[in-house]
Short mmCIF file of C-alpha atoms in Angstrom, two decimals:
data_model
loop_
_atom_site.label_atom_id
_atom_site.label_comp_id
_atom_site.label_asym_id
_atom_site.label_seq_id
_atom_site.Cartn_x
_atom_site.Cartn_y
_atom_site.Cartn_z
CA MET B 1 -0.28 0.27 -0.10
CA GLU B 2 2.43 2.85 0.79
CA GLN B 3 4.69 1.78 -2.61
CA ASN B 4 0.90 2.60 -4.46
CA ARG B 5 2.14 -0.28 -6.66
CA ILE B 6 2.65 -4.72 -6.98
CA VAL B 7 5.79 -4.59 -4.95
CA MET B 8 6.52 -8.71 -5.87
CA SER B 9 4.93 -10.70 -8.54
CA GLU B 10 2.80 -13.73 -7.42
CA PHE B 11 1.01 -16.23 -8.80
CA GLY B 12 -0.74 -14.48 -11.20
CA THR B 13 0.83 -10.94 -10.73
CA VAL B 14 3.81 -9.29 -11.31
CA ALA B 15 5.99 -6.87 -9.65
CA GLN B 16 6.02 -3.26 -10.99
CA PRO B 17 9.53 -1.73 -11.79
CA ASP B 18 10.82 0.50 -9.15
CA PRO B 19 9.26 4.40 -11.08
CA CYS B 20 12.47 5.35 -8.86
CA GLN B 21 13.89 3.82 -10.17
CA SER B 22 16.83 4.52 -13.20
CA TYR B 23 16.27 2.89 -16.38
CA LEU B 24 20.18 1.52 -15.46
CA GLY B 25 18.64 0.46 -12.33
CA ARG B 26 15.11 -1.27 -13.59
CA PHE B 27 17.44 -2.82 -16.00
CA LEU B 28 20.02 -4.94 -14.12
CA SER B 29 16.81 -5.30 -11.54
CA ARG B 30 15.80 -8.31 -14.08
CA PHE B 31 19.49 -10.25 -12.73
CA VAL B 32 18.96 -10.35 -8.64
CA PRO B 33 16.64 -12.73 -7.81
CA ARG B 34 13.51 -12.28 -6.45
CA THR B 35 12.30 -12.73 -3.51
CA PHE B 36 9.51 -14.99 -2.92
CA THR B 37 5.80 -13.65 -1.69
CA ASP B 38 5.65 -13.59 2.14
CA ASN B 39 1.87 -12.74 1.80
CA CYS B 40 0.97 -16.16 3.13
CA ASN B 41 -2.97 -15.99 2.72
CA ILE B 42 -3.06 -20.12 2.20
CA ASN B 43 -3.30 -22.10 4.73
CA TRP B 44 -2.59 -22.32 8.83
CA ALA B 45 0.03 -24.91 10.48
CA GLN B 46 -0.34 -25.37 13.79
CA TYR B 47 4.31 -26.61 15.12
CA GLY B 48 4.80 -27.21 18.69
CA ASP B 49 2.48 -24.71 20.41
CA GLU B 50 3.31 -21.45 17.18
CA PHE B 51 0.32 -21.06 15.15
CA TYR B 52 2.17 -19.83 11.71
CA ALA B 53 0.53 -17.73 8.67
CA VAL B 54 1.37 -20.44 5.10
CA THR B 55 1.95 -20.07 1.24
CA ASP B 56 3.24 -22.88 -0.89
CA GLY B 57 6.64 -20.47 -0.64
CA THR B 58 8.73 -20.89 2.10
CA LEU B 59 8.42 -18.44 3.77
CA MET B 60 5.74 -18.18 7.04
CA ARG B 61 4.52 -15.63 9.02
CA LYS B 62 4.04 -16.57 13.20
CA VAL B 63 0.64 -15.29 14.20
CA ASN B 64 -0.54 -14.87 17.84
CA PRO B 65 -3.93 -17.85 18.04
CA ASN B 66 -6.05 -15.21 20.73
CA SER B 67 -4.68 -11.76 19.05
CA LEU B 68 -4.44 -12.46 15.46
CA GLU B 69 -1.48 -10.06 15.94
CA THR B 70 0.64 -10.67 12.85
CA LEU B 71 4.45 -11.49 14.79
CA HIS B 72 7.28 -11.92 13.39
CA LYS B 73 8.14 -13.94 9.40
CA VAL B 74 10.09 -17.17 9.34
CA ASP B 75 11.93 -18.90 6.52
CA ILE B 76 11.42 -22.88 6.44
CA SER B 77 14.80 -22.63 3.42
CA ASP B 78 16.79 -21.16 5.99
CA ARG B 79 16.72 -24.39 7.92
CA ILE B 80 16.62 -27.04 4.97
CA ALA B 81 17.10 -26.21 1.81
CA VAL B 82 13.90 -26.54 -0.14
CA HIS B 83 12.27 -23.27 -2.53
CA SER B 84 9.45 -24.50 -2.48
CA THR B 85 7.02 -25.73 0.56
CA SER B 86 3.60 -27.77 0.34
CA SER B 87 0.72 -25.99 2.52
CA HIS B 88 -1.25 -28.28 3.41
CA PRO B 89 1.52 -30.38 6.28
CA HIS B 90 -0.15 -34.09 7.77
CA THR B 91 0.55 -33.62 12.05
CA ALA B 92 0.60 -37.59 13.43
CA LYS B 93 -0.70 -38.12 16.69
CA ASP B 94 3.10 -37.79 18.25
CA GLY B 95 2.48 -33.79 17.57
CA THR B 96 4.85 -34.42 14.44
CA VAL B 97 4.36 -32.86 11.26
CA TYR B 98 4.79 -34.44 7.97
CA GLY B 99 5.89 -31.42 5.16
CA LEU B 100 6.30 -31.97 1.61
CA GLY B 101 9.12 -29.31 -0.18
CA SER B 102 10.72 -29.25 -3.80
CA ARG B 103 14.37 -28.51 -4.64
CA PHE B 104 14.27 -26.60 -7.91
CA SER B 105 17.47 -27.50 -9.84
CA TYR B 106 19.29 -29.38 -13.32
CA ARG B 107 17.65 -32.72 -11.02
CA SER B 108 15.01 -31.42 -9.04
CA SER B 109 13.64 -33.40 -6.33
CA TYR B 110 11.23 -33.75 -3.37
CA ASN B 111 11.27 -33.67 -0.40
CA ILE B 112 9.27 -35.71 2.83
CA ILE B 113 10.54 -32.90 5.35
CA LYS B 114 9.95 -34.03 9.91
CA ILE B 115 9.30 -31.87 12.58
CA PRO B 116 9.55 -33.91 14.74
CA PRO B 117 7.15 -32.55 18.08
CA HIS B 118 8.13 -29.68 20.62
CA ASP B 119 8.97 -29.41 24.24
CA GLN B 120 6.40 -26.84 25.04
CA ASP B 121 8.86 -26.32 28.42
CA VAL B 122 11.36 -25.72 26.26
CA LYS B 123 12.03 -22.21 25.19
CA GLY B 124 12.72 -22.05 21.20
CA ASP B 125 12.16 -22.62 17.08
CA PRO B 126 10.26 -25.37 16.64
CA LEU B 127 11.75 -25.46 13.14
CA SER B 128 15.16 -25.82 14.21
CA ASN B 129 14.95 -29.40 14.18
CA ALA B 130 13.27 -29.58 10.66
CA SER B 131 14.54 -32.12 8.82
CA ILE B 132 14.07 -34.56 4.94
CA LEU B 133 13.51 -38.21 5.96
CA CYS B 134 13.24 -38.96 2.44
CA SER B 135 14.13 -37.29 -1.08
CA ILE B 136 12.26 -38.24 -4.50
CA PRO B 137 13.96 -37.15 -7.49
CA ALA B 138 12.51 -35.95 -10.10
CA SER B 139 10.74 -38.05 -12.93
CA GLY B 140 11.30 -35.54 -16.33
CA THR B 141 13.06 -32.98 -16.69
CA TYR B 142 10.54 -30.73 -15.43
CA PRO B 143 8.89 -30.53 -12.09
CA THR B 144 5.46 -31.14 -11.09
CA PHE B 145 3.57 -28.30 -9.49
CA TYR B 146 1.07 -29.78 -6.92
CA HIS B 147 -0.35 -28.76 -2.91
CA SER B 148 -0.61 -30.96 -0.94
CA PHE B 149 -0.36 -35.19 -0.87
CA ALA B 150 -1.46 -38.28 1.46
CA MET B 151 -0.19 -39.59 4.72
CA THR B 152 -1.52 -43.19 6.14
CA ASP B 153 -0.59 -45.35 9.17
CA ASN B 154 2.64 -46.39 7.62
CA TYR B 155 3.25 -44.48 4.04
CA PHE B 156 3.37 -41.25 2.60
CA VAL B 157 2.05 -40.83 -0.88
CA PHE B 158 3.64 -37.92 -3.37
CA VAL B 159 1.82 -37.72 -6.48
CA GLU B 160 4.33 -36.98 -9.46
CA GLN B 161 1.16 -35.09 -11.43
CA SER B 162 0.84 -34.16 -15.78
CA ALA B 163 1.30 -30.10 -14.37
CA VAL B 164 5.03 -29.50 -14.71
CA ILE B 165 6.52 -26.27 -13.69
CA ASN B 166 8.66 -24.81 -17.13
CA LEU B 167 12.49 -24.16 -16.01
CA LEU B 168 12.81 -21.98 -18.31
CA LYS B 169 9.84 -20.30 -18.46
CA VAL B 170 9.52 -18.87 -15.00
CA LEU B 171 13.33 -17.43 -15.67
CA TYR B 172 11.98 -15.85 -18.15
CA ALA B 173 9.57 -13.88 -15.98
CA GLN B 174 12.13 -13.26 -13.60
CA LEU B 175 14.60 -11.56 -17.01
CA PHE B 176 11.43 -9.42 -18.15
CA PHE B 177 8.37 -9.11 -15.67
CA LYS B 178 6.13 -11.66 -16.19
CA SER B 179 4.31 -14.08 -14.15
CA TYR B 180 5.29 -16.96 -12.57
CA ILE B 181 1.67 -18.56 -14.29
CA ILE B 182 3.69 -18.77 -17.25
CA GLY B 183 5.57 -21.60 -15.62
CA MET B 184 2.62 -23.56 -15.23
CA GLU B 185 2.00 -26.65 -17.84
CA PHE B 186 -0.34 -29.18 -18.05
CA HIS B 187 2.10 -32.14 -20.36
CA ASP B 188 -1.26 -34.26 -22.16
CA GLU B 189 1.94 -36.96 -22.85
CA ARG B 190 2.94 -37.15 -19.36
CA PRO B 191 1.09 -39.89 -17.34
CA THR B 192 0.82 -39.42 -13.60
CA ARG B 193 2.65 -40.89 -11.81
CA PHE B 194 2.59 -41.85 -7.82
CA HIS B 195 5.28 -42.25 -4.98
CA VAL B 196 4.72 -44.38 -2.32
CA VAL B 197 7.17 -43.74 1.09
CA LYS B 198 7.29 -45.68 3.92
CA ARG B 199 7.17 -42.78 6.95
CA TYR B 200 8.84 -44.36 9.64
CA SER B 201 12.26 -45.06 8.23
CA GLY B 202 12.05 -42.64 5.26
CA GLU B 203 12.40 -45.06 2.19
CA LEU B 204 11.40 -45.16 -1.20
CA LEU B 205 9.41 -48.44 -2.52
CA PRO B 206 10.92 -48.87 -6.30
CA GLN B 207 7.55 -49.79 -7.29
CA ILE B 208 6.04 -47.64 -10.12
CA TYR B 209 3.47 -46.96 -9.81
CA THR B 210 1.00 -44.59 -13.15
CA SER B 211 -2.31 -42.99 -13.90
CA ILE B 212 -4.46 -41.27 -16.48
CA PRO B 213 -3.01 -37.76 -17.34
CA PHE B 214 -4.62 -35.05 -13.83
CA LEU B 215 -3.57 -31.54 -12.41
CA SER B 216 -5.06 -31.92 -8.01
CA PHE B 217 -5.21 -29.84 -5.78
CA HIS B 218 -6.25 -31.27 -3.39
CA HIS B 219 -6.15 -34.89 -1.54
CA ILE B 220 -9.60 -36.24 0.61
CA ASN B 221 -8.04 -39.08 2.83
CA ALA B 222 -6.07 -41.89 2.07
CA TYR B 223 -5.55 -45.70 3.79
CA GLU B 224 -4.64 -48.60 3.61
CA GLU B 225 -6.48 -52.32 2.93
CA ALA B 226 -5.90 -55.35 2.71
CA GLY B 227 -2.02 -55.03 1.32
CA HIS B 228 -3.09 -52.30 -1.31
CA LEU B 229 -2.84 -48.38 -0.27
CA VAL B 230 -6.19 -45.15 -1.40
CA ILE B 231 -5.66 -42.55 -2.17
CA ASP B 232 -8.88 -40.36 -2.74
CA MET B 233 -8.32 -36.77 -4.54
CA CYS B 234 -10.22 -34.04 -6.04
CA ILE B 235 -8.83 -34.11 -9.91
CA TYR B 236 -8.96 -31.64 -13.16
CA GLU B 237 -8.63 -34.31 -15.86
CA ASP B 238 -6.12 -30.68 -17.95
CA GLY B 239 -4.71 -27.69 -16.41
CA SER B 240 -7.18 -25.83 -18.32
CA ILE B 241 -8.24 -24.45 -14.95
CA LEU B 242 -5.21 -22.21 -14.59
CA ARG B 243 -5.77 -19.72 -16.61
CA ASP B 244 -9.72 -20.38 -16.17
CA ILE B 245 -9.51 -18.71 -12.13
CA ASN B 246 -8.38 -15.41 -13.92
CA LEU B 247 -9.95 -12.80 -11.48
CA LYS B 248 -11.31 -10.77 -15.42
CA ASP B 249 -12.24 -13.79 -16.64
CA LEU B 250 -14.24 -14.62 -13.73
CA ARG B 251 -15.83 -10.75 -13.10
CA ASN B 252 -16.91 -11.25 -16.35
CA GLY B 253 -18.93 -14.29 -15.43
CA VAL B 254 -16.26 -16.51 -17.74
CA LYS B 255 -17.08 -20.62 -16.07
CA PRO B 256 -13.61 -22.57 -15.79
CA ALA B 257 -14.71 -25.29 -18.11
CA GLN B 258 -13.08 -28.23 -16.53
CA PHE B 259 -14.24 -28.90 -12.60
CA GLY B 260 -13.16 -31.12 -9.45
CA LYS B 261 -13.94 -34.82 -9.65
CA ALA B 262 -13.59 -36.72 -6.40
CA LYS B 263 -11.92 -39.79 -7.68
CA ARG B 264 -9.86 -42.64 -5.57
CA PHE B 265 -6.99 -44.76 -6.95
CA VAL B 266 -6.04 -48.64 -5.41
CA LEU B 267 -2.62 -49.36 -5.79
CA PRO B 268 -0.94 -52.67 -4.37
CA VAL B 269 1.53 -52.84 -1.52
CA GLY B 270 4.31 -56.18 -1.52
CA GLU B 271 3.62 -59.69 -2.03
CA THR B 272 0.15 -57.89 -2.86
CA ILE B 273 1.47 -56.74 -6.53
CA GLU B 274 1.83 -60.85 -7.09
CA ASP B 275 -1.78 -60.57 -7.10
CA TYR B 276 -2.25 -59.23 -10.59
CA ARG B 277 0.38 -61.17 -12.59
CA GLY B 278 -0.91 -62.48 -15.51
CA GLY B 279 -4.32 -59.76 -15.53
CA SER B 280 -5.30 -62.09 -12.89
CA ARG B 281 -8.31 -60.45 -10.40
CA PRO B 282 -8.98 -60.37 -7.15
CA ASN B 283 -12.20 -60.79 -6.37
CA TRP B 284 -12.83 -58.25 -3.51
CA LEU B 285 -11.11 -55.16 -5.29
CA GLU B 286 -15.01 -54.98 -6.92
CA ILE B 287 -15.24 -53.34 -3.63
CA PHE B 288 -13.34 -50.06 -4.81
CA LYS B 289 -14.87 -50.69 -8.54
CA ALA B 290 -11.88 -49.13 -9.73
CA ASP B 291 -8.89 -51.11 -11.47
CA VAL B 292 -5.27 -52.07 -11.65
CA THR B 293 -3.10 -53.71 -14.45
CA LEU B 294 0.50 -55.08 -13.74
CA LYS B 295 1.75 -54.19 -16.60
CA GLU B 296 5.03 -56.56 -18.89
CA ASP B 297 7.74 -54.12 -17.75
CA GLY B 298 6.35 -54.62 -13.54
CA SER B 299 4.84 -51.01 -13.41
CA VAL B 300 1.73 -50.70 -11.43
CA TYR B 301 -1.05 -48.94 -13.77
CA CYS B 302 -4.32 -47.84 -12.30
CA VAL B 303 -7.66 -46.54 -13.49
CA PRO B 304 -10.00 -44.45 -10.49
CA GLN B 305 -13.15 -45.00 -9.47
CA VAL B 306 -15.63 -42.06 -9.06
CA ILE B 307 -16.32 -41.74 -5.43
CA ALA B 308 -18.66 -38.31 -6.07
CA ASP B 309 -21.80 -37.99 -7.64
CA ARG B 310 -20.95 -33.43 -8.54
CA ASN B 311 -17.67 -31.63 -8.88
CA VAL B 312 -15.88 -31.10 -6.21
CA GLU B 313 -13.05 -28.61 -4.49
CA PHE B 314 -11.71 -28.46 -1.19
CA PRO B 315 -12.25 -31.04 0.70
CA ARG B 316 -11.96 -31.55 4.59
CA MET B 317 -12.82 -34.79 6.81
CA ASN B 318 -13.03 -35.36 10.05
CA TYR B 319 -9.06 -35.62 10.54
CA GLU B 320 -8.58 -35.82 13.81
CA LEU B 321 -9.97 -39.61 13.99
CA TYR B 322 -10.05 -40.66 10.75
CA ASN B 323 -7.11 -39.64 8.46
CA GLY B 324 -5.12 -42.37 6.88
CA LYS B 325 -7.90 -45.05 8.12
CA PRO B 326 -10.94 -46.20 6.29
CA TYR B 327 -13.76 -43.51 6.06
CA ARG B 328 -17.13 -42.96 4.62
CA PHE B 329 -18.24 -38.94 4.86
CA PHE B 330 -16.12 -35.50 3.43
CA TYR B 331 -17.23 -32.51 2.98
CA ALA B 332 -16.25 -29.54 0.01
CA ASN B 333 -16.72 -26.92 -2.04
CA GLY B 334 -19.05 -27.69 -5.06
CA GLY B 335 -21.01 -26.41 -7.80
CA GLU B 336 -20.52 -24.21 -10.96
CA LEU B 337 -18.29 -21.08 -8.62
CA ASN B 338 -17.99 -23.02 -6.00
CA GLN B 339 -21.21 -21.32 -4.13
CA LYS B 340 -22.91 -24.44 -2.67
CA LEU B 341 -21.28 -26.59 0.33
CA LEU B 342 -21.36 -30.60 -0.08
CA LYS B 343 -21.66 -33.17 2.80
CA VAL B 344 -20.42 -37.00 0.12
CA ASP B 345 -20.75 -39.98 1.29
CA THR B 346 -18.39 -42.47 -0.87
CA LYS B 347 -19.98 -45.57 -0.32
CA SER B 348 -23.16 -44.44 -1.15
CA VAL B 349 -21.45 -42.18 -4.10
CA THR B 350 -24.33 -39.34 -2.93
CA SER B 351 -24.04 -36.19 -1.58
CA GLU B 352 -26.12 -33.32 0.82
CA GLU B 353 -25.95 -29.48 -0.32
CA TRP B 354 -26.42 -26.21 1.60
CA PHE B 355 -26.93 -23.12 -0.70
CA GLU B 356 -28.44 -19.77 -0.84
CA ASP B 357 -28.16 -17.42 -3.97
CA GLY B 358 -25.33 -14.47 -3.45
CA CYS B 359 -23.39 -15.92 -1.49
CA PHE B 360 -19.78 -18.02 -1.92
CA PRO B 361 -19.21 -20.72 1.40
CA SER B 362 -15.26 -20.64 2.61
CA GLU B 363 -13.65 -24.11 2.79
CA PRO B 364 -16.38 -26.93 4.89
CA ILE B 365 -14.02 -26.98 8.26
CA PHE B 366 -15.20 -30.64 9.91
CA VAL B 367 -15.70 -29.72 13.36
CA ARG B 368 -15.83 -32.96 16.24
CA SER B 369 -18.15 -33.34 19.05
CA PRO B 370 -16.21 -33.75 22.32
CA ASP B 371 -17.18 -37.52 22.81
CA CYS B 372 -17.50 -38.14 19.24
CA LYS B 373 -19.70 -41.22 18.92
CA SER B 374 -19.80 -41.73 14.80
CA GLU B 375 -17.39 -40.56 12.00
CA ASP B 376 -19.81 -38.03 10.94
CA ASP B 377 -20.97 -36.50 14.69
CA GLY B 378 -19.89 -32.97 14.73
CA VAL B 379 -20.73 -29.68 13.01
CA VAL B 380 -19.56 -27.67 10.01
CA LEU B 381 -18.01 -23.70 10.13
CA SER B 382 -17.69 -22.74 7.38
CA SER B 383 -17.16 -18.32 6.29
CA VAL B 384 -19.99 -17.14 3.97
CA VAL B 385 -19.24 -13.72 1.68
CA ASP B 386 -22.86 -12.41 1.67
CA LEU B 387 -23.16 -10.33 -1.25
CA ARG B 388 -26.87 -9.52 -1.57
CA LYS B 389 -27.60 -5.89 -0.57
CA GLY B 390 -28.61 -5.10 2.35
CA LYS B 391 -27.08 -8.06 4.57
CA HIS B 392 -24.40 -9.57 6.37
CA SER B 393 -21.70 -11.55 5.33
CA PHE B 394 -21.54 -14.77 8.37
CA LEU B 395 -20.28 -17.52 10.36
CA LEU B 396 -22.57 -20.81 8.96
CA VAL B 397 -22.86 -23.57 11.42
CA LEU B 398 -24.11 -26.79 10.20
CA ASP B 399 -24.78 -30.47 11.87
CA ALA B 400 -22.47 -32.31 9.85
CA ARG B 401 -24.88 -35.70 9.84
CA ASP B 402 -27.97 -34.39 7.93
CA PHE B 403 -26.47 -31.60 7.22
CA THR B 404 -28.97 -28.37 8.34
CA GLU B 405 -28.07 -25.53 9.74
CA VAL B 406 -27.52 -25.02 12.86
CA ALA B 407 -27.18 -20.93 13.42
CA ARG B 408 -25.45 -18.16 12.10
CA ALA B 409 -22.89 -15.25 13.86
CA GLU B 410 -23.94 -11.80 10.80
CA VAL B 411 -20.70 -9.48 11.38
CA GLU B 412 -21.39 -6.88 10.19
CA ALA B 413 -17.66 -5.90 8.48
CA GLU B 414 -16.28 -6.60 5.19
CA VAL B 415 -14.96 -10.56 4.37
CA SER B 416 -12.56 -11.76 2.44
CA PHE B 417 -12.62 -14.61 0.84
CA GLY B 418 -11.22 -16.74 2.21
CA TYR B 419 -9.25 -20.61 1.06
CA HIS B 420 -8.61 -22.99 4.34
CA GLY B 421 -9.33 -22.29 7.73
CA MET B 422 -8.01 -24.58 11.31
CA PHE B 423 -10.41 -24.97 14.04
CA LEU B 424 -8.19 -23.79 17.65
CA HIS B 425 -9.49 -26.05 20.42
CA LYS B 426 -9.28 -24.33 23.23
#
């Protein structure tokens, strides 16, 4: 605001040159590495008893959870050698936090980051003991785009998808004042690859798993069953969504050509892979209605199963009790512009919805009951931006079981639309 211009390039916007610089200064600034955004507006993360606003870069902002006062800035790349991170870390029962970060070079890599539990009685930075548990070499010349990953009781699953980052175009963006989105490409000739890592040893399994080309932002859940890994994700069949969410187009009523679909992938692990040799197909696989083929080269090809009857995005579920475990329900946004809230039953492939015209709800956040007796025993929270004349935006509370409204709390102030949120137990 002080500079009255965009001073830092973002995903779809570009920094404007400083008008006070000389022509030579502006030219030389093209060869100075840009500082990645500290606009940490994507998600929240908890490390020990500290809370941070995070983004997909390496910078995060420590925030006082009681007053929401913004405190100091932290750069995770000062602790470990990564150039970007996922804004969707996973938290284990013992308080260990696992993240994912990329290292860009002529041979890029994807790295599972481990942040051990922080002793509440010991002062210090909970991120100071961060380490790399496993490094996964990139399969192609250009590293993949990702936003999240999966964790089960015994494994991590990283999806190397068909959406890639063209590092040469990113360099071009640096030199010619372009936004980084020009480096995003979708290679439909490049199959998706699933990488499986043992959670406790960090061992990368050599087995190759591939599937249809797709783009994904969010995992729903993943779990283990009968020697298989079951991975549920919101996926897009091409990369058009990256450009269809252009603000100018959205303001002009242009709707995206592709919408997210909830699909399930089933990966056999260990000795279970042999059950598919010779084209055989175990009868119990009908439970998933997904297809698995063991190819002649020893790789496993997976065809996904649809688990929702409509388009979905921003999925949430009963994370505390069911992350990494068999589950049935998840909650998401839906509709052409994500104007609906949905409860999806993955068993019956049906859904229930909440919708009010002129309202734009945030991601639905599930909060379980203190004495939770069933998977959907709790409430769903959503911050709703209400654009109707004379109306106020509000916090919506839905009963997670029957998806009926319990209450709403209106706010007599301008409220920005948010992507992700966190409920803090007090």
